[in-house]
PDB file of C-alpha atoms in Angstrom:
ATOM      1  CA  SER A   1     -19.736 -38.986  -3.713  1.00 45.00           C
ATOM      2  CA  THR A   2     -18.628 -40.492  -0.423  1.00 53.00           C
ATOM      3  CA  SER A   3     -15.257 -41.942  -2.313  1.00 50.00           C
ATOM      4  CA  ALA A   4     -14.945 -38.483  -3.164  1.00 47.00           C
ATOM      5  CA  SER A   5     -11.419 -36.468  -2.720  1.00 46.00           C
ATOM      6  CA  THR A   6     -11.317 -34.169   0.095  1.00 46.00           C
ATOM      7  CA  TRP A   7      -9.600 -30.660  -0.585  1.00 46.00           C
ATOM      8  CA  GLU A   8      -8.634 -27.842   1.515  1.00 47.00           C
ATOM      9  CA  VAL A   9      -9.278 -24.298   0.258  1.00 44.00           C
ATOM     10  CA  LYS A  10      -6.863 -21.372   1.443  1.00 45.00           C
ATOM     11  CA  ASN A  11      -6.708 -17.614   1.484  1.00 44.00           C
ATOM     12  CA  VAL A  12      -9.747 -17.404  -0.696  1.00 44.00           C
ATOM     13  CA  LYS A  13     -11.052 -13.845  -1.114  1.00 43.00           C
ATOM     14  CA  ILE A  14     -14.776 -12.990  -1.670  1.00 46.00           C
ATOM     15  CA  VAL A  15     -15.949 -10.160  -3.181  1.00 44.00           C
ATOM     16  CA  ALA A  16     -19.499  -9.237  -4.397  1.00 43.00           C
ATOM     17  CA  ASN A  17     -20.245  -8.749  -7.803  1.00 45.00           C
ATOM     18  CA  GLY A  18     -23.515  -6.023  -7.701  1.00 50.00           C
ATOM     19  CA  ASN A  19     -25.950  -8.715  -8.199  1.00 50.00           C
ATOM     20  CA  GLY A  20     -27.386  -8.319  -5.069  1.00 49.00           C
ATOM     21  CA  GLY A  21     -26.433  -9.131  -0.973  1.00 47.00           C
ATOM     22  CA  THR A  22     -24.866  -6.578   1.525  1.00 46.00           C
ATOM     23  CA  VAL A  23     -20.998  -7.270   1.295  1.00 46.00           C
ATOM     24  CA  ASP A  24     -19.370  -4.569  -0.223  1.00 45.00           C
ATOM     25  CA  PRO A  25     -16.644  -5.222  -2.573  1.00 46.00           C
ATOM     26  CA  ASP A  26     -12.451  -4.636  -0.919  1.00 45.00           C
ATOM     27  CA  PRO A  27     -12.393  -0.822  -1.347  1.00 42.00           C
ATOM     28  CA  ASP A  28      -8.356  -1.985  -2.054  1.00 42.00           C
ATOM     29  CA  PRO A  29      -7.933  -5.083  -3.696  1.00 44.00           C
ATOM     30  CA  GLU A  30      -5.012  -6.819  -3.286  1.00 42.00           C
ATOM     31  CA  PRO A  31      -3.260  -6.513  -6.613  1.00 44.00           C
ATOM     32  CA  THR A  32      -1.848  -9.091  -9.362  1.00 51.00           C
ATOM     33  CA  PRO A  33       2.130  -9.030 -10.045  1.00 55.00           C
ATOM     34  CA  SER A  34       0.473  -8.024 -13.727  1.00 54.00           C
ATOM     35  CA  GLU A  35      -1.279  -4.956 -11.947  1.00 63.00           C
ATOM     36  CA  SER A  36       1.882  -4.318  -9.728  1.00 74.00           C
ATOM     37  CA  ASP A  37       5.091  -2.235 -10.673  1.00 87.00           C
ATOM     38  CA  LEU A  38       7.327  -4.353  -8.676  1.00 94.00           C
ATOM     39  CA  PHE A  39       6.370  -7.971  -6.718  1.00 93.00           C
ATOM     40  CA  ILE A  40       8.533 -10.538  -5.105  1.00 94.00           C
ATOM     41  CA  SER A  41       9.454 -13.080  -7.784  1.00 93.00           C
ATOM     42  CA  GLU A  42      11.627 -15.268  -5.953  1.00 93.00           C
ATOM     43  CA  TYR A  43      12.057 -16.241  -1.920  1.00 94.00           C
ATOM     44  CA  ALA A  44      15.185 -18.739  -1.020  1.00 93.00           C
ATOM     45  CA  GLU A  45      15.267 -19.832   3.019  1.00 93.00           C
ATOM     46  CA  GLY A  46      18.305 -22.101   3.385  1.00 90.00           C
ATOM     47  CA  ALA A  47      20.462 -23.158   6.313  1.00 88.00           C
ATOM     48  CA  SER A  48      22.195 -21.034   8.693  1.00 89.00           C
ATOM     49  CA  PHE A  49      22.046 -17.754   7.068  1.00 92.00           C
ATOM     50  CA  ASN A  50      21.425 -18.213   3.492  1.00 93.00           C
ATOM     51  CA  LYS A  51      18.637 -16.073   3.046  1.00 94.00           C
ATOM     52  CA  TYR A  52      17.486 -14.420  -0.219  1.00 95.00           C
ATOM     53  CA  LEU A  53      14.809 -12.271  -1.587  1.00 95.00           C
ATOM     54  CA  GLU A  54      14.392 -11.366  -5.371  1.00 95.00           C
ATOM     55  CA  LEU A  55      12.566  -8.408  -7.004  1.00 95.00           C
ATOM     56  CA  TYR A  56      11.011  -7.887 -10.710  1.00 93.00           C
ATOM     57  CA  ASN A  57      10.278  -5.063 -12.253  1.00 94.00           C
ATOM     58  CA  PRO A  58       7.689  -5.948 -14.988  1.00 91.00           C
ATOM     59  CA  THR A  59       7.256  -2.137 -16.271  1.00 91.00           C
ATOM     60  CA  ASP A  60       9.003  -0.510 -19.063  1.00 93.00           C
ATOM     61  CA  GLU A  61       9.895   2.055 -16.480  1.00 95.00           C
ATOM     62  CA  THR A  62      13.142   2.591 -13.993  1.00 96.00           C
ATOM     63  CA  ILE A  63      11.824   2.044 -10.785  1.00 97.00           C
ATOM     64  CA  ASP A  64      12.866   4.506  -8.098  1.00 97.00           C
ATOM     65  CA  LEU A  65      13.210   1.770  -4.961  1.00 97.00           C
ATOM     66  CA  SER A  66      13.190   4.528  -2.336  1.00 97.00           C
ATOM     67  CA  ASN A  67       9.635   4.297  -2.597  1.00 96.00           C
ATOM     68  CA  TYR A  68       9.439   0.653  -1.644  1.00 97.00           C
ATOM     69  CA  THR A  69       9.956  -0.801   2.180  1.00 95.00           C
ATOM     70  CA  LEU A  70      10.651  -4.547   2.562  1.00 95.00           C
ATOM     71  CA  ALA A  71       9.356  -5.866   5.770  1.00 92.00           C
ATOM     72  CA  MET A  72       9.196  -9.442   8.085  1.00 91.00           C
ATOM     73  CA  LYS A  73       6.836 -10.142  10.095  1.00 87.00           C
ATOM     74  CA  ASN A  74       8.782 -12.338  12.700  1.00 81.00           C
ATOM     75  CA  TYR A  75       7.017 -14.818  14.483  1.00 76.00           C
ATOM     76  CA  SER A  76       9.953 -16.730  15.842  1.00 62.00           C
ATOM     77  CA  GLY A  77      11.228 -14.702  18.785  1.00 50.00           C
ATOM     78  CA  SER A  78       7.376 -14.653  20.406  1.00 48.00           C
ATOM     79  CA  SER A  79       5.993 -16.340  23.286  1.00 47.00           C
ATOM     80  CA  ASP A  80       2.932 -16.827  21.826  1.00 51.00           C
ATOM     81  CA  TYR A  81       3.837 -17.986  18.591  1.00 49.00           C
ATOM     82  CA  LEU A  82       0.346 -17.206  16.517  1.00 51.00           C
ATOM     83  CA  LYS A  83       0.969 -13.332  17.531  1.00 53.00           C
ATOM     84  CA  PRO A  84       4.372 -11.958  15.497  1.00 55.00           C
ATOM     85  CA  SER A  85       6.753 -10.344  18.160  1.00 63.00           C
ATOM     86  CA  GLY A  86       7.424  -7.538  15.483  1.00 73.00           C
ATOM     87  CA  GLU A  87       7.758  -6.271  12.439  1.00 82.00           C
ATOM     88  CA  LYS A  88      11.082  -5.247  10.630  1.00 88.00           C
ATOM     89  CA  LYS A  89      11.132  -3.101   7.725  1.00 92.00           C
ATOM     90  CA  ILE A  90      13.943  -1.368   5.539  1.00 93.00           C
ATOM     91  CA  VAL A  91      13.462   1.536   3.132  1.00 95.00           C
ATOM     92  CA  LEU A  92      15.400   0.152  -0.103  1.00 96.00           C
ATOM     93  CA  SER A  93      17.530   2.430  -1.981  1.00 96.00           C
ATOM     94  CA  GLY A  94      18.620   2.924  -5.499  1.00 96.00           C
ATOM     95  CA  SER A  95      16.853   2.000  -8.560  1.00 96.00           C
ATOM     96  CA  LEU A  96      15.504  -0.949 -10.774  1.00 96.00           C
ATOM     97  CA  ALA A  97      15.746  -0.613 -14.465  1.00 96.00           C
ATOM     98  CA  PRO A  98      12.585  -2.327 -16.875  1.00 94.00           C
ATOM     99  CA  LYS A  99      12.074  -5.920 -17.024  1.00 92.00           C
ATOM    100  CA  THR A 100      14.639  -6.726 -14.660  1.00 93.00           C
ATOM    101  CA  THR A 101      15.583  -8.486 -11.263  1.00 93.00           C
ATOM    102  CA  ILE A 102      17.485  -7.244  -8.099  1.00 94.00           C
ATOM    103  CA  VAL A 103      18.357  -9.568  -5.563  1.00 94.00           C
ATOM    104  CA  TYR A 104      18.789  -9.002  -1.792  1.00 95.00           C
ATOM    105  CA  LYS A 105      20.765 -11.454   0.579  1.00 94.00           C
ATOM    106  CA  HIS A 106      21.422 -11.698   4.596  1.00 93.00           C
ATOM    107  CA  SER A 107      24.696 -10.326   5.180  1.00 92.00           C
ATOM    108  CA  LYS A 108      26.330 -13.947   6.639  1.00 92.00           C
ATOM    109  CA  ALA A 109      24.669 -16.086   3.300  1.00 91.00           C
ATOM    110  CA  ALA A 110      27.257 -18.524   2.087  1.00 87.00           C
ATOM    111  CA  LEU A 111      26.239 -18.285  -1.517  1.00 81.00           C
ATOM    112  CA  GLU A 112      27.783 -15.758  -3.739  1.00 80.00           C
ATOM    113  CA  VAL A 113      24.914 -14.831  -5.950  1.00 80.00           C
ATOM    114  CA  PRO A 114      26.471 -11.707  -8.542  1.00 77.00           C
ATOM    115  CA  SER A 115      25.212  -8.671  -7.774  1.00 82.00           C
ATOM    116  CA  ALA A 116      23.113  -9.322  -4.621  1.00 88.00           C
ATOM    117  CA  VAL A 117      22.717  -6.744  -2.400  1.00 91.00           C
ATOM    118  CA  GLU A 118      23.316  -7.051   1.293  1.00 90.00           C
ATOM    119  CA  LEU A 119      20.022  -5.871   3.169  1.00 88.00           C
ATOM    120  CA  SER A 120      19.137  -5.880   7.244  1.00 83.00           C
ATOM    121  CA  ASP A 121      19.866  -8.836   8.946  1.00 85.00           C
ATOM    122  CA  ASP A 122      16.722  -7.986  10.837  1.00 85.00           C
ATOM    123  CA  VAL A 123      15.006  -8.349   7.792  1.00 90.00           C
ATOM    124  CA  MET A 124      16.579 -11.142   6.314  1.00 92.00           C
ATOM    125  CA  ASN A 125      16.210 -13.041   8.999  1.00 89.00           C
ATOM    126  CA  PHE A 126      13.034 -15.226   8.113  1.00 90.00           C
ATOM    127  CA  ASN A 127      12.908 -19.008   8.720  1.00 87.00           C
ATOM    128  CA  GLY A 128       9.672 -20.339   6.869  1.00 88.00           C
ATOM    129  CA  ASN A 129       6.810 -19.010   8.984  1.00 87.00           C
ATOM    130  CA  ASP A 130       7.810 -14.910   8.978  1.00 89.00           C
ATOM    131  CA  PRO A 131       5.364 -13.443   6.166  1.00 91.00           C
ATOM    132  CA  ILE A 132       7.253 -10.763   3.751  1.00 93.00           C
ATOM    133  CA  LEU A 133       5.764  -7.350   2.902  1.00 92.00           C
ATOM    134  CA  LEU A 134       6.336  -5.227  -0.024  1.00 95.00           C
ATOM    135  CA  TYR A 135       5.262  -1.876   0.518  1.00 94.00           C
ATOM    136  CA  LYS A 136       4.882   0.874  -1.740  1.00 95.00           C
ATOM    137  CA  ASN A 137       4.194   4.301   0.455  1.00 92.00           C
ATOM    138  CA  ASP A 138       2.943   2.865   3.088  1.00 89.00           C
ATOM    139  CA  VAL A 139       0.430   0.487   1.229  1.00 92.00           C
ATOM    140  CA  ILE A 140       1.641  -3.607   0.883  1.00 91.00           C
ATOM    141  CA  ILE A 141       1.457  -4.182  -2.919  1.00 92.00           C
ATOM    142  CA  ASP A 142       2.966  -7.781  -2.556  1.00 91.00           C
ATOM    143  CA  ARG A 143       2.912 -10.881   0.244  1.00 90.00           C
ATOM    144  CA  LEU A 144       4.700 -14.051   1.239  1.00 91.00           C
ATOM    145  CA  GLY A 145       2.959 -15.837   3.369  1.00 88.00           C
ATOM    146  CA  ASP A 146       0.460 -15.380   6.049  1.00 82.00           C
ATOM    147  CA  GLU A 147       0.784 -12.175   8.548  1.00 77.00           C
ATOM    148  CA  THR A 148      -2.023 -13.521  10.276  1.00 77.00           C
ATOM    149  CA  THR A 149      -1.334 -16.673  11.401  1.00 75.00           C
ATOM    150  CA  GLY A 150       2.602 -17.379  11.088  1.00 74.00           C
ATOM    151  CA  GLU A 151       1.710 -20.741   9.655  1.00 83.00           C
ATOM    152  CA  VAL A 152       5.001 -22.541   8.109  1.00 87.00           C
ATOM    153  CA  PHE A 153       4.897 -21.797   4.549  1.00 87.00           C
ATOM    154  CA  GLY A 154       8.993 -21.883   3.756  1.00 89.00           C
ATOM    155  CA  VAL A 155      11.330 -23.825   5.267  1.00 90.00           C
ATOM    156  CA  ASP A 156      14.851 -24.949   3.476  1.00 91.00           C
ATOM    157  CA  VAL A 157      12.910 -24.041   0.043  1.00 92.00           C
ATOM    158  CA  THR A 158      13.009 -21.862  -3.062  1.00 92.00           C
ATOM    159  CA  LEU A 159       9.649 -20.468  -4.151  1.00 92.00           C
ATOM    160  CA  ARG A 160       9.718 -18.748  -7.622  1.00 91.00           C
ATOM    161  CA  ARG A 161       6.580 -16.746  -8.778  1.00 86.00           C
ATOM    162  CA  LYS A 162       4.846 -19.346 -11.020  1.00 78.00           C
ATOM    163  CA  THR A 163       5.101 -18.335 -14.894  1.00 61.00           C
ATOM    164  CA  SER A 164       1.305 -18.011 -15.426  1.00 65.00           C
ATOM    165  CA  VAL A 165       1.358 -15.385 -12.885  1.00 61.00           C
ATOM    166  CA  PRO A 166       2.707 -12.345 -15.153  1.00 52.00           C
TER     167      PRO A 166
END
């Protein structure tokens, strides 16, 4: 109808369902948080250096964080804003108990978060268009933002994973 609303749909993944066609399913489908043993549960990007990330362990087991790498694709320093100027990575350390979170912060963040861990400023210097990636043994298991476009998704906001997503 001409009076119908217009919608924009982003980040849709289509996989063949076996009823014909020539498209093969993705051999490495992206995990949902309920399928992952660690995921990004909160992102805060505020003024100046007020940058925080929270990771959650939904499992019943303690996780060795040394198997995980947190990364940021930096779009802000590139002469072509559609291409990242690099990916900054840091291997995590320590362990995370079952059903608990860990908060990482920029070393110059003003807000004191109890038990927050300072993380490399290279990784924690995101500004709203820099995608955050979580790797386990060099495989991406969670992401925030679109690492192919550098599209602004999180300036001066706190983003929390929806409660409807386990």
